[in-house]
Amino acid sequence: MIKPMFRAAVPFAIFVAGMTGGPMSGTVAAQERELEEIIVTATKRESDVMDVPASITALSTETLENRIVNNYDDLTVLVPNWDVKLANAQVIQRVRGIAHGLVQGPHEGAVAQHIDGVYIPRTTALRGVYHDLQSIEALRGPQGTLYGRNATGGALNLTTNKPTEEFEGRLSLLAGNYDRRNVTAMVSGPLSENFLGRLGVYYNKRDGYIENLQPGGDDPDYEDVISVKLGLRFLPSDEVTIDLTVAYEDWEGSNAWASYTAPQDIIFPIYTNAPYTLEYGKLYNDIDNKDEREDTIVALNVGWDVSDSLSIRSTTGFVRNEFESVNDSDGTGVYSVSWHPRNKSDTFSQELVIDFSLMEERLDVILGGYYYEDDTDFGFYLPLNFIDGSFGLPFNTSQINQDWQQDTTAYAAFLDATFHVSDSFRVFAGIRASDEDKDVEIQSQQVVVLCGYGLPVSEVGDSWSDTSPRLGFQWDVSETSMIYGQVQEGFRSGGYDSGSCNDPFDPEEITAFEVGYKAGFNNGRGSVSAAAFYYDYQDLQIQQIVDLQLNIENAASSEVYGIEIESSLLVGDYTTLGFNYAYVNAEFEDYTDCDSILFLGNCSGAVVAAGLAVFEDLSGNQMPGAAEHTLGVSLDQEIPIDGGDLTLIVDAYWTDETFPRQFNRVKFDGYTLVNAFLSFQPDAWQGSTIRLFAKNLTDEEYFQGFTTVANTSFNFMSNFGSPRTWGVELVYDFR
């Protein structure tokens, strides 16, 4: 199936590009129906997505509802060059091959995620459910000028539906395999003359996807979640809008590491004859895994349209994330390694943006300031029972118990301007100046001392500053097509490694070049977007295991380049075709590292100096998780029938093979995911929808996260992908 899809990619792209030269003749051109116009706010002002000189995919409310988009899993299929995976209860977003390996504790990812303009720092919170959303905007490429820190890969903007001036509501009931039960409800309308309200509730519960072979053990990867959103809108005048969003989510589930290779008893005899399995979808867990998370998000947005050429926007945010987890991490049926992390963080942010025009609207300017404060308490308990069980000690004698407190304060000021040289040619430039301070206090109680500082309490701190400019142009080749080009810089914060011994790591920096083409054709019935990009990374942050510790370290340099094509075509009145393809070459340019798994888990300086471990040149190796080729196709087919409207939607996604580690020894095969939805809206019951769905229709077997159990069983561990899920949804919209 995949090879024919891939062979079709280039000719399809050429065919679509050829159609952009002018309107088509015949009956098709005479038809009035057009593709949906999507408005985005990626550039801090509202614009048609086809008019923005950047690589953006926007998912509308209709797309999210028709495809039952509830969480991160669905973005991989719907957003080109955007891979989202689960690893150790963290959501890892990889854009154009770029991600931060295994993000944990107080550390942040390479993609900046926002809800109603408020930055969400913790990657555990990204596992939250998507419901009652107006849109999802996925911006590919570094967004340092407008979005600042930790947007080297891109930015993901979630916008909630706002209260309506007319009363309306929705009720959805869903049932599926794995005993899934889901209820979604929403009500919206006026509370008084100038005061509007909206309330949305989401509840989902299902059994675990994975079979636990341990006698008496629970099946992991289950979910039990309730999410509530309250939206209030106050309209004191025609010029001022005040929006308040309060979201709360209580999530319980489990994460599951399964053996990818056989455990070994090289050092620790506890693994001799330890039960394990390499069968897909099954594992041994002698400890029942459990993840618990509570998130509270408050977003206050105030907009004041002072005049036609001046507006002021304020976004105030508060985010609380509480997370606690128990994970059996050795993949065997013996009591060996378990990981017990916990995290609580409070985040406050404030952004002020002034948008104005000068020179008779030939110069558009965005001027902004940003303040960010984050207080995080992180800790973990790690019993080293592989030592105790191997050498006759009582269990839980050897352990690491670590408490970590990090305070982060960041400031930024930014300026972005677009000058209209003519009606068809514009140049834009921007700059962002950022300062960031981090203070860390760590208390470590270790029976087995691993950290070099050797003290129970350690206090460290550092500060960084960065300037992120951008420069580009936009040329309207015709009324419906344009070419753009830009160069942009960005950075990701440095810090101290909570998974290690408080080891420092530097900020990573990126310089990105991009040229692109966007066009509408066939009288608004087709669209195409294409981009080519080149990244130069310095001090890329990656993760490696050394002496039982997960270390974040800086690769010397790396480069990424590639192309993207995304297109939609309305054929006749009832058929919409979608297509996207991406090629990415992501390689280390100058990087050496030591593979601890080859040297009994020990790549410390003393071991290397003694010649017992070797650093190897990884230059030219493919970066972890980066797929060289990805391809997606979609079909939206409306089928007119007596008594109602019938719609069939099919989405197919294929990804090339990947290497989960920088050493490129272990390889994950490529795979295909197919999702299908069949919806019926009966005339006899206005406002109702009956929807059948199946995700991962072919029950493809694939892997997500990946790590090693160093210094213990020396086996590789992975997270399974989601299996085939199916069910039925009943929806009723009322007004």
XYZ file of C-alpha atoms in Angstrom:
735
model
C 0.000 0.000 0.000
C 2.781 2.411 0.964
C 4.933 2.184 -2.145
C 2.093 3.150 -4.507
C 1.205 6.034 -2.169
C 4.795 7.223 -2.143
C 5.222 6.905 -5.910
C 2.109 9.020 -6.305
C 3.486 11.856 -4.193
C 5.665 13.644 -6.727
C 3.325 13.445 -9.733
C 0.402 14.556 -7.573
C 2.386 17.553 -6.338
C 3.385 18.501 -9.872
C -0.213 18.121 -10.996
C -1.500 20.377 -8.212
C 1.214 22.974 -8.795
C 0.376 23.029 -12.484
C -3.250 23.789 -11.722
C -2.293 26.963 -9.845
C -1.455 28.760 -13.074
C -5.031 29.896 -13.637
C -8.692 28.991 -13.365
C -9.933 25.760 -14.872
C -12.585 25.854 -17.559
C -15.773 23.851 -17.821
C -18.505 23.020 -15.395
C -16.193 22.635 -12.394
C -15.106 26.269 -12.564
C -18.715 27.363 -12.798
C -19.662 25.753 -9.507
C -19.923 28.113 -6.555
C -18.725 25.973 -3.680
C -15.259 26.827 -2.291
C -12.824 25.516 0.298
C -13.365 26.798 3.816
C -11.488 29.990 4.684
C -9.513 29.559 7.911
C -8.540 32.562 10.018
C -5.443 32.223 12.221
C -3.715 34.428 14.801
C -0.209 33.031 14.375
C 1.308 36.471 13.721
C -0.466 38.057 16.730
C -3.156 39.424 14.390
C -6.016 37.763 12.507
C -5.203 36.649 8.934
C -6.280 34.086 6.378
C -3.935 31.114 6.743
C -3.110 31.347 3.013
C -1.933 34.958 3.453
C 0.563 34.272 6.259
C 4.230 33.928 5.153
C 4.897 30.849 7.285
C 4.256 27.095 7.364
C 0.968 26.679 9.215
C -1.662 23.965 9.370
C -4.955 25.056 10.925
C -7.667 22.647 12.053
C -11.153 24.162 12.284
C -13.968 23.278 14.669
C -15.642 21.235 11.937
C -12.474 19.211 11.318
C -11.972 18.572 15.037
C -15.573 17.421 15.527
C -15.918 15.311 12.384
C -12.670 13.454 13.150
C -13.273 13.168 16.924
C -9.972 14.855 17.752
C -9.653 14.397 21.516
C -5.919 14.337 22.232
C -2.354 14.545 20.965
C -2.597 11.175 19.161
C -4.657 12.662 16.333
C -2.248 15.471 15.420
C 0.298 13.106 13.861
C -2.227 12.038 11.229
C -3.672 15.501 10.530
C -0.667 17.862 10.670
C 2.163 17.413 8.137
C 5.679 16.970 9.512
C 4.352 16.987 13.073
C 4.987 13.776 15.008
C 3.515 13.440 18.503
C 4.460 10.522 20.716
C 4.092 9.434 24.324
C 7.214 8.603 26.334
C 7.167 7.966 30.080
C 3.913 9.947 30.522
C 5.439 12.922 28.689
C 4.092 14.146 25.349
C 6.977 14.629 22.918
C 6.198 16.809 19.883
C 8.649 16.457 17.008
C 8.447 19.049 14.232
C 10.597 18.665 11.121
C 12.607 16.066 12.996
C 13.272 18.287 16.015
C 12.259 17.374 19.567
C 13.651 17.145 23.064
C 14.198 13.428 23.832
C 12.614 12.430 27.129
C 11.372 15.594 28.818
C 10.689 15.346 32.521
C 10.208 17.367 35.678
C 10.868 21.096 35.332
C 12.212 20.874 31.781
C 10.318 22.086 28.725
C 9.972 20.848 25.166
C 11.010 22.252 21.803
C 7.439 23.192 20.804
C 5.703 26.046 22.622
C 2.069 25.148 23.314
C -0.521 27.804 24.186
C -4.168 27.707 25.201
C -5.915 31.015 24.496
C -2.493 32.645 24.313
C -1.206 31.241 27.629
C 2.014 29.212 27.507
C 1.801 25.658 28.928
C 5.301 24.649 30.137
C 4.901 21.084 31.424
C 4.905 18.248 28.892
C 2.705 16.102 31.145
C -0.027 18.749 30.789
C 0.098 18.380 26.998
C -1.546 14.980 27.448
C -4.753 16.840 28.242
C -7.914 16.335 26.241
C -9.033 18.537 23.371
C -12.697 19.522 23.541
C -14.833 22.547 22.694
C -12.055 24.097 20.616
C -12.447 26.746 17.938
C -9.187 25.830 16.222
C -5.736 24.298 16.498
C -2.887 26.117 14.761
C 0.369 24.232 14.194
C 3.286 26.509 13.251
C 6.291 24.676 11.856
C 9.747 26.135 12.267
C 11.292 28.290 14.999
C 9.060 31.064 16.311
C 11.586 32.918 18.442
C 10.601 36.474 17.532
C 6.887 36.337 18.328
C 6.770 33.397 20.754
C 10.182 33.488 22.397
C 11.812 30.760 24.446
C 11.343 27.060 23.771
C 9.808 27.420 20.310
C 12.785 26.119 18.308
C 10.659 23.375 16.763
C 7.483 25.397 16.381
C 4.365 26.475 18.244
C 0.962 24.878 18.832
C -1.921 27.264 19.549
C -5.218 25.949 20.911
C -8.116 28.408 20.884
C -11.263 27.599 22.832
C -14.763 28.332 21.568
C -16.063 31.603 22.949
C -19.511 32.305 24.447
C -22.225 33.052 21.903
C -24.823 35.809 21.769
C -27.550 33.242 21.046
C -28.392 30.252 23.223
C -26.978 26.935 21.964
C -25.806 23.602 23.299
C -24.417 20.210 22.408
C -24.552 16.724 23.886
C -22.383 13.847 22.691
C -22.499 10.227 23.863
C -19.793 7.845 22.667
C -19.139 4.151 23.259
C -16.299 2.040 21.910
C -14.088 -0.970 22.348
C -11.870 -1.361 25.420
C -15.107 -0.545 27.263
C -14.779 3.132 26.348
C -17.480 5.485 27.635
C -17.464 9.164 26.757
C -19.816 12.060 27.484
C -19.245 15.576 26.137
C -21.635 18.440 26.853
C -21.679 22.183 26.187
C -24.072 25.042 26.766
C -23.548 28.673 25.702
C -25.489 31.915 25.601
C -26.146 35.358 27.089
C -26.190 35.832 30.856
C -27.154 39.498 30.617
C -27.079 42.264 28.017
C -23.271 42.518 27.836
C -22.270 39.318 29.600
C -21.997 35.919 27.875
C -21.140 32.502 29.253
C -20.112 29.055 28.060
C -19.637 25.792 29.949
C -18.148 22.595 28.524
C -17.679 19.204 30.192
C -15.754 16.173 28.922
C -15.678 12.720 30.538
C -13.854 9.679 29.178
C -13.104 6.266 30.651
C -11.660 3.144 29.053
C -9.708 0.003 29.881
C -6.009 -0.474 29.234
C -4.673 -1.127 25.749
C -1.893 -3.461 26.925
C -2.121 -6.975 28.365
C -0.196 -7.508 31.593
C 1.046 -11.105 31.816
C 1.975 -10.751 35.482
C -0.456 -12.884 37.556
C -2.922 -10.577 39.288
C -1.554 -7.458 37.567
C -3.738 -4.741 36.042
C -3.654 -3.978 32.317
C -1.832 -0.647 31.880
C -2.488 2.269 29.531
C -6.040 2.869 30.769
C -7.670 6.308 31.060
C -10.168 7.980 33.384
C -10.509 11.726 32.845
C -12.894 14.588 33.475
C -12.334 18.062 32.050
C -14.369 21.229 32.634
C -14.069 24.549 30.786
C -15.780 27.781 31.716
C -15.747 30.726 29.336
C -17.003 34.209 30.170
C -17.142 37.200 27.824
C -17.824 40.769 28.922
C -18.554 43.465 26.326
C -18.440 46.820 28.130
C -18.375 48.693 24.806
C -18.109 48.095 21.077
C -14.334 48.590 21.290
C -13.479 46.440 24.323
C -13.760 42.660 24.691
C -12.826 40.798 27.871
C -12.565 36.995 27.707
C -11.936 34.762 30.706
C -11.260 31.044 30.289
C -10.947 28.701 33.267
C -10.128 25.061 32.532
C -9.725 22.203 35.003
C -8.773 18.621 34.248
C -8.464 15.579 36.510
C -6.713 12.767 34.662
C -5.836 9.267 35.781
C -4.201 6.672 33.595
C -1.024 4.721 33.260
C 2.126 4.641 31.249
C 3.783 1.364 30.319
C 7.354 0.555 29.360
C 7.650 -2.802 27.612
C 10.750 -4.839 26.772
C 12.031 -4.213 23.251
C 15.066 -6.479 23.739
C 15.774 -9.271 26.215
C 17.066 -8.366 29.699
C 20.559 -9.563 30.591
C 22.132 -10.714 33.856
C 25.609 -9.390 33.008
C 26.092 -7.891 36.479
C 22.878 -8.412 38.421
C 21.731 -12.035 38.821
C 18.208 -10.913 39.738
C 17.552 -10.994 35.979
C 18.569 -14.645 35.618
C 15.445 -16.438 34.369
C 13.367 -13.282 34.960
C 10.041 -13.573 33.082
C 9.692 -11.167 30.171
C 8.058 -11.025 26.739
C 8.901 -9.380 23.428
C 5.386 -9.956 22.065
C 3.775 -6.745 20.857
C 1.007 -5.405 23.090
C 2.040 -7.471 26.101
C 4.395 -7.001 29.039
C 5.230 -8.016 32.578
C 4.462 -5.428 35.260
C 4.992 -6.569 38.847
C 3.952 -3.071 39.985
C 0.655 -1.595 38.801
C 1.485 1.563 36.860
C -0.483 4.686 37.674
C -0.291 8.317 36.545
C -2.361 11.031 38.225
C -2.508 14.602 36.983
C -4.484 17.738 37.829
C -4.270 20.829 35.647
C -5.783 24.260 36.171
C -5.488 26.905 33.462
C -6.732 30.487 33.695
C -6.513 32.809 30.679
C -7.653 36.428 30.778
C -7.627 38.196 27.408
C -8.498 41.878 27.105
C -8.752 43.494 23.681
C -9.200 47.203 23.037
C -9.667 48.466 19.488
C -8.645 52.063 20.068
C -9.085 52.984 16.404
C -8.982 51.410 12.966
C -5.177 51.574 13.079
C -4.463 50.892 16.758
C -5.353 48.013 19.057
C -4.047 46.798 22.405
C -4.152 43.191 23.608
C -3.372 41.867 27.072
C -3.040 38.160 27.940
C -2.706 37.143 31.583
C -2.214 33.485 32.404
C -1.962 31.135 35.361
C -1.194 27.430 35.007
C -0.990 24.853 37.793
C 0.204 21.349 36.982
C 0.282 18.553 39.560
C 1.566 15.157 38.539
C 2.427 11.932 40.346
C 3.354 8.611 38.819
C 4.372 5.037 39.561
C 6.096 3.153 36.747
C 7.476 -0.362 36.554
C 10.498 0.379 34.398
C 12.385 -2.881 33.896
C 10.020 -4.853 31.651
C 10.335 -8.058 33.665
C 8.249 -9.931 36.196
C 10.729 -9.384 39.041
C 10.729 -6.524 41.539
C 13.688 -4.632 40.125
C 13.376 -1.052 38.856
C 10.453 1.298 39.434
C 10.255 5.030 38.844
C 8.170 7.292 41.107
C 8.284 10.911 39.847
C 6.180 13.753 41.217
C 5.801 17.334 40.105
C 3.915 20.471 41.093
C 4.351 23.753 39.274
C 2.689 27.168 39.341
C 3.216 29.413 36.341
C 2.249 33.041 35.840
C 2.637 34.923 32.569
C 1.719 38.343 31.240
C 1.918 39.575 27.664
C 1.032 43.012 26.330
C 0.831 43.590 22.562
C 0.269 46.901 20.779
C -0.699 46.561 17.113
C -0.683 49.736 15.038
C -0.223 51.086 11.517
C 1.720 54.124 10.288
C 2.419 55.907 7.004
C -1.163 55.590 5.780
C -1.158 51.874 6.683
C 1.987 51.109 4.677
C 3.808 50.134 7.886
C 2.228 47.572 10.243
C 3.909 47.257 13.628
C 3.554 44.862 16.551
C 5.224 45.950 19.782
C 5.120 43.669 22.799
C 6.409 42.819 26.238
C 6.359 39.497 28.090
C 6.884 38.368 31.691
C 7.080 34.740 32.842
C 7.451 33.212 36.289
C 7.490 29.499 37.073
C 7.916 27.771 40.446
C 8.385 24.027 40.175
C 8.771 21.375 42.859
C 9.929 18.118 41.340
C 11.139 14.909 42.896
C 11.439 11.209 42.414
C 11.930 8.038 44.376
C 13.966 5.323 42.682
C 14.385 2.039 44.589
C 17.397 0.138 43.255
C 16.071 -3.338 43.922
C 18.138 -4.843 41.130
C 21.060 -4.333 43.556
C 19.217 -5.552 46.647
C 17.715 -8.592 44.926
C 21.019 -9.560 43.341
C 23.150 -9.431 46.485
C 20.804 -10.564 49.227
C 19.914 -7.167 50.689
C 16.400 -6.325 51.895
C 14.367 -4.671 49.147
C 14.416 -0.840 49.125
C 17.770 -0.720 50.927
C 19.470 0.853 47.907
C 17.583 3.868 46.646
C 17.673 7.418 45.382
C 15.240 9.955 46.804
C 15.545 13.403 45.290
C 13.688 16.670 45.819
C 14.191 19.527 43.412
C 12.941 23.099 43.484
C 13.390 25.402 40.503
C 12.389 29.046 40.203
C 12.415 30.549 36.712
C 11.918 34.187 35.806
C 11.983 35.421 32.209
C 11.481 38.804 30.554
C 11.209 39.695 26.886
C 10.494 42.650 24.630
C 9.741 42.217 20.944
C 9.117 44.273 17.836
C 7.830 43.021 14.492
C 7.115 45.261 11.501
C 5.864 44.775 7.934
C 6.459 47.450 5.305
C 4.286 47.488 2.169
C 6.770 48.415 -0.564
C 3.943 48.139 -3.083
C 0.505 46.563 -3.286
C 2.113 43.203 -4.067
C 5.476 43.268 -2.266
C 6.186 43.452 1.464
C 9.261 43.117 3.645
C 9.103 42.222 7.318
C 11.590 42.253 10.158
C 11.446 41.578 13.855
C 13.571 41.168 16.932
C 13.055 39.777 20.424
C 15.344 40.380 23.399
C 15.022 37.813 26.192
C 16.500 37.417 29.672
C 16.026 34.361 31.849
C 17.105 33.423 35.387
C 16.956 29.977 36.969
C 17.639 29.149 40.613
C 17.705 25.505 41.643
C 17.865 23.805 45.021
C 18.245 20.054 45.103
C 18.230 17.685 48.061
C 19.336 14.138 47.349
C 19.228 11.195 49.740
C 21.208 8.350 48.230
C 22.222 5.075 49.795
C 24.152 4.423 46.581
C 26.003 7.709 46.000
C 26.213 8.564 42.302
C 26.454 12.329 42.221
C 29.804 14.012 42.208
C 28.863 16.837 44.569
C 28.299 14.387 47.417
C 26.286 16.846 49.512
C 22.668 16.391 50.662
C 21.723 19.915 49.545
C 22.995 21.798 46.524
C 22.061 25.294 45.357
C 22.915 26.537 41.885
C 21.709 29.234 39.549
C 22.438 30.888 36.255
C 21.050 33.402 33.796
C 20.931 33.629 30.029
C 20.121 36.323 27.519
C 19.261 35.971 23.864
C 18.348 38.085 20.872
C 16.113 36.415 18.271
C 15.734 38.365 15.005
C 13.863 37.561 11.821
C 13.944 39.077 8.333
C 11.904 38.212 5.263
C 9.792 39.180 2.288
C 6.395 38.353 0.785
C 5.558 38.768 -2.898
C 2.024 38.379 -4.234
C 2.651 36.777 -7.611
C -1.055 37.029 -8.421
C -4.308 37.718 -6.608
C -4.358 34.146 -5.306
C -0.688 33.161 -4.982
C 2.389 34.379 -3.166
C 6.046 33.567 -2.519
C 7.823 34.258 0.759
C 11.273 33.860 2.246
C 12.691 34.438 5.692
C 15.587 33.828 8.063
C 14.854 33.509 11.766
C 16.702 32.662 14.967
C 15.479 31.043 18.158
C 16.705 29.476 21.370
C 15.709 26.943 23.990
C 16.478 27.481 27.635
C 19.497 26.080 29.379
C 19.225 24.681 32.872
C 20.162 21.967 35.314
C 19.401 18.310 34.837
C 16.780 17.019 37.263
C 17.273 13.440 36.065
C 20.962 13.566 36.856
C 23.213 15.158 39.458
C 22.218 18.757 38.859
C 24.527 18.820 35.847
C 24.190 22.057 33.849
C 23.343 22.182 30.167
C 23.544 25.137 27.804
C 20.770 26.743 25.763
C 20.397 25.421 22.244
C 20.340 27.895 19.385
C 18.938 27.667 15.889
C 19.233 29.701 12.717
C 16.526 28.784 10.199
C 16.107 29.653 6.527
C 12.793 29.056 4.745
C 11.249 29.819 1.371
C 7.650 29.022 0.580
C 4.820 29.213 -1.923
C 1.071 29.424 -1.278
C -1.718 29.550 -3.820
C -5.432 29.175 -4.253
C -6.681 27.943 -7.604
C -9.773 26.886 -9.508
C -11.897 29.748 -8.153
C -11.212 28.934 -4.513
C -11.776 25.201 -4.906
C -8.138 24.234 -4.444
C -5.126 25.297 -2.399
C -1.465 24.357 -2.211
C 1.329 25.278 0.188
C 4.970 24.315 -0.224
C 8.092 25.150 1.770
C 11.803 24.364 1.737
C 13.862 24.892 4.881
C 17.373 24.641 6.279
C 18.289 24.683 10.001
C 21.669 25.209 11.601
C 21.590 23.995 15.210
C 24.234 24.742 17.805
C 24.359 22.979 21.192
C 21.325 20.818 20.436
C 19.973 19.329 23.686
C 19.714 15.541 23.679
C 19.556 12.842 26.350
C 21.915 10.029 27.282
C 22.117 7.606 30.201
C 25.316 7.702 32.263
C 25.721 5.991 35.643
C 22.015 5.300 36.122
C 21.262 8.957 35.439
C 19.347 10.459 32.534
C 21.664 13.264 31.435
C 20.708 16.161 29.189
C 23.762 17.106 27.164
C 24.548 19.415 24.271
C 25.460 17.995 20.869
C 28.122 20.151 19.237
C 26.113 20.961 16.110
C 23.572 19.517 13.712
C 21.781 20.464 10.524
C 18.286 19.832 9.231
C 16.879 20.507 5.802
C 13.824 19.404 3.875
C 10.665 20.213 1.952
C 6.916 20.136 2.626
C 3.888 20.085 0.353
C 0.286 20.412 1.531
C -2.744 20.616 -0.764
C -6.539 20.423 -0.781
C -8.829 20.061 -3.787
C -12.618 20.216 -4.003
C -13.770 17.896 -6.801
C -17.345 18.470 -7.864
C -19.742 19.430 -5.103
C -19.256 16.472 -2.792
C -15.609 15.356 -2.749
C -12.604 16.971 -1.054
C -9.138 15.459 -1.441
C -6.179 16.250 0.787
C -2.510 15.482 0.324
C 0.721 16.225 2.160
C 4.295 15.049 1.868
C 7.457 15.917 3.794
C 11.110 15.086 3.315
C 13.492 15.769 6.219
C 17.226 15.189 6.439
C 18.146 15.593 10.123
C 21.727 14.650 10.963
C 24.367 15.383 13.551
C 27.060 17.503 11.978
C 29.698 17.382 14.707
C 29.000 15.162 17.708
C 30.710 12.445 19.755
C 29.143 10.343 22.504
C 29.595 7.138 24.473
C 26.954 4.411 24.352
C 26.633 3.296 27.969
C 24.741 0.165 26.983
C 27.937 -1.207 25.410
C 30.072 -0.583 28.486
C 28.013 -1.982 31.354
C 26.151 1.272 31.698
C 29.210 3.283 32.658
C 30.645 6.087 30.536
C 32.086 8.115 33.405
C 35.318 10.032 32.949
C 37.349 7.549 34.991
C 36.091 4.587 32.976
C 36.857 6.331 29.682
C 40.308 7.356 30.907
C 41.040 3.730 31.785
C 40.175 2.684 28.240
C 37.125 0.676 29.349
C 34.666 2.859 27.425
C 34.994 4.678 24.124
C 33.449 7.832 22.689
C 32.509 7.438 19.041
C 31.978 9.920 16.236
C 28.245 10.218 15.523
C 28.596 12.862 12.814
C 26.246 11.981 9.967
C 23.960 9.864 12.163
C 20.233 10.443 11.861
C 18.784 12.380 14.783
C 16.564 10.392 17.185
C 12.975 9.992 16.024
C 13.434 11.934 12.780
C 11.669 10.252 9.829
C 13.135 10.981 6.404
C 9.807 10.672 4.547
C 6.205 11.114 5.704
C 3.059 11.103 3.601
C -0.614 11.785 4.241
C -3.776 11.596 2.128
C -7.404 12.279 3.013
C -10.860 11.901 1.506
C -13.987 13.788 2.583
C -16.910 12.359 0.607
C -20.449 13.658 0.999
C -23.053 11.155 -0.189
C -26.520 12.616 -0.913
C -29.234 10.175 0.119
C -32.937 10.375 0.831
C -33.679 11.257 4.424
C -30.443 12.972 5.374
C -26.759 13.674 4.758
C -24.117 10.939 4.765
C -20.392 11.763 4.972
C -17.398 9.438 4.712
C -13.969 10.610 5.892
C -10.777 8.588 5.478
C -7.331 9.783 6.610
C -4.159 7.803 5.901
C -0.682 8.574 7.235
C 2.633 6.859 6.545
C 6.006 7.455 8.155
C 9.436 6.188 7.230
C 11.703 4.239 9.574
C 13.314 6.050 12.515
C 16.190 5.553 14.931
C 15.121 6.111 18.558
C 18.690 6.731 19.785
C 21.515 8.868 18.472
C 23.723 5.794 17.969
C 21.459 4.477 15.161
C 21.841 0.844 16.269
C 18.190 0.145 17.062
C 15.654 0.962 14.342
C 11.869 1.365 14.387
C 10.211 0.284 11.139
C 7.940 2.653 9.253
C 4.201 2.217 9.621
C 0.812 3.298 8.269
C -2.177 4.610 10.213
C -5.674 4.758 8.706
C -8.629 6.484 10.380
C -12.192 6.315 9.052
C -15.431 8.090 10.012
C -18.971 7.626 8.682
C -21.511 10.268 9.759
C -25.251 10.463 9.138
C -27.394 13.537 9.826
C -31.084 12.551 9.501
C -33.586 15.098 8.218
C -36.180 13.737 10.613
C -34.077 14.678 13.636
C -32.610 18.115 12.975
C -29.366 18.838 14.828
C -28.497 15.190 15.385
C -25.533 13.186 14.073
C -24.810 9.472 14.221
C -21.113 8.759 13.668
C -19.250 5.462 13.332
C -15.482 5.629 13.677
C -12.355 3.494 13.593
C -8.850 4.764 14.336
C -5.795 2.737 13.342
C -8.224 0.756 11.218
C -5.648 -1.865 10.171
C -4.446 -2.369 13.769
C -0.898 -1.379 12.851
C 1.790 -2.271 15.385
C 4.244 0.545 16.071
C 6.329 2.018 18.867
C 6.415 5.454 20.465
C 8.835 6.302 23.303
C 12.140 4.555 23.825
C 14.798 4.338 26.536
C 17.393 2.004 28.021
C 17.644 0.457 31.471
C 21.340 1.148 31.976
C 23.363 -0.380 34.813
C 20.541 -2.871 35.389
C 19.121 -5.309 32.832
C 20.783 -3.599 29.827
C 17.627 -4.025 27.773
C 15.823 -1.461 25.624
C 12.346 -0.313 26.641
C 9.570 1.220 24.531
C 5.988 2.481 24.584
C 3.441 0.774 22.328
C 1.392 2.838 19.898
C -2.393 2.990 20.219
C -4.163 -0.093 18.793
C -7.295 -0.187 16.633
C -10.144 1.597 18.380
C -13.713 1.811 17.134
C -17.116 2.889 18.311
C -20.222 4.965 17.744
C -20.981 8.570 18.674
C -24.412 10.190 19.010
C -24.451 13.994 18.855
C -27.314 16.415 19.359
C -26.920 20.169 18.728
C -29.730 22.350 20.042
C -30.615 26.014 19.876
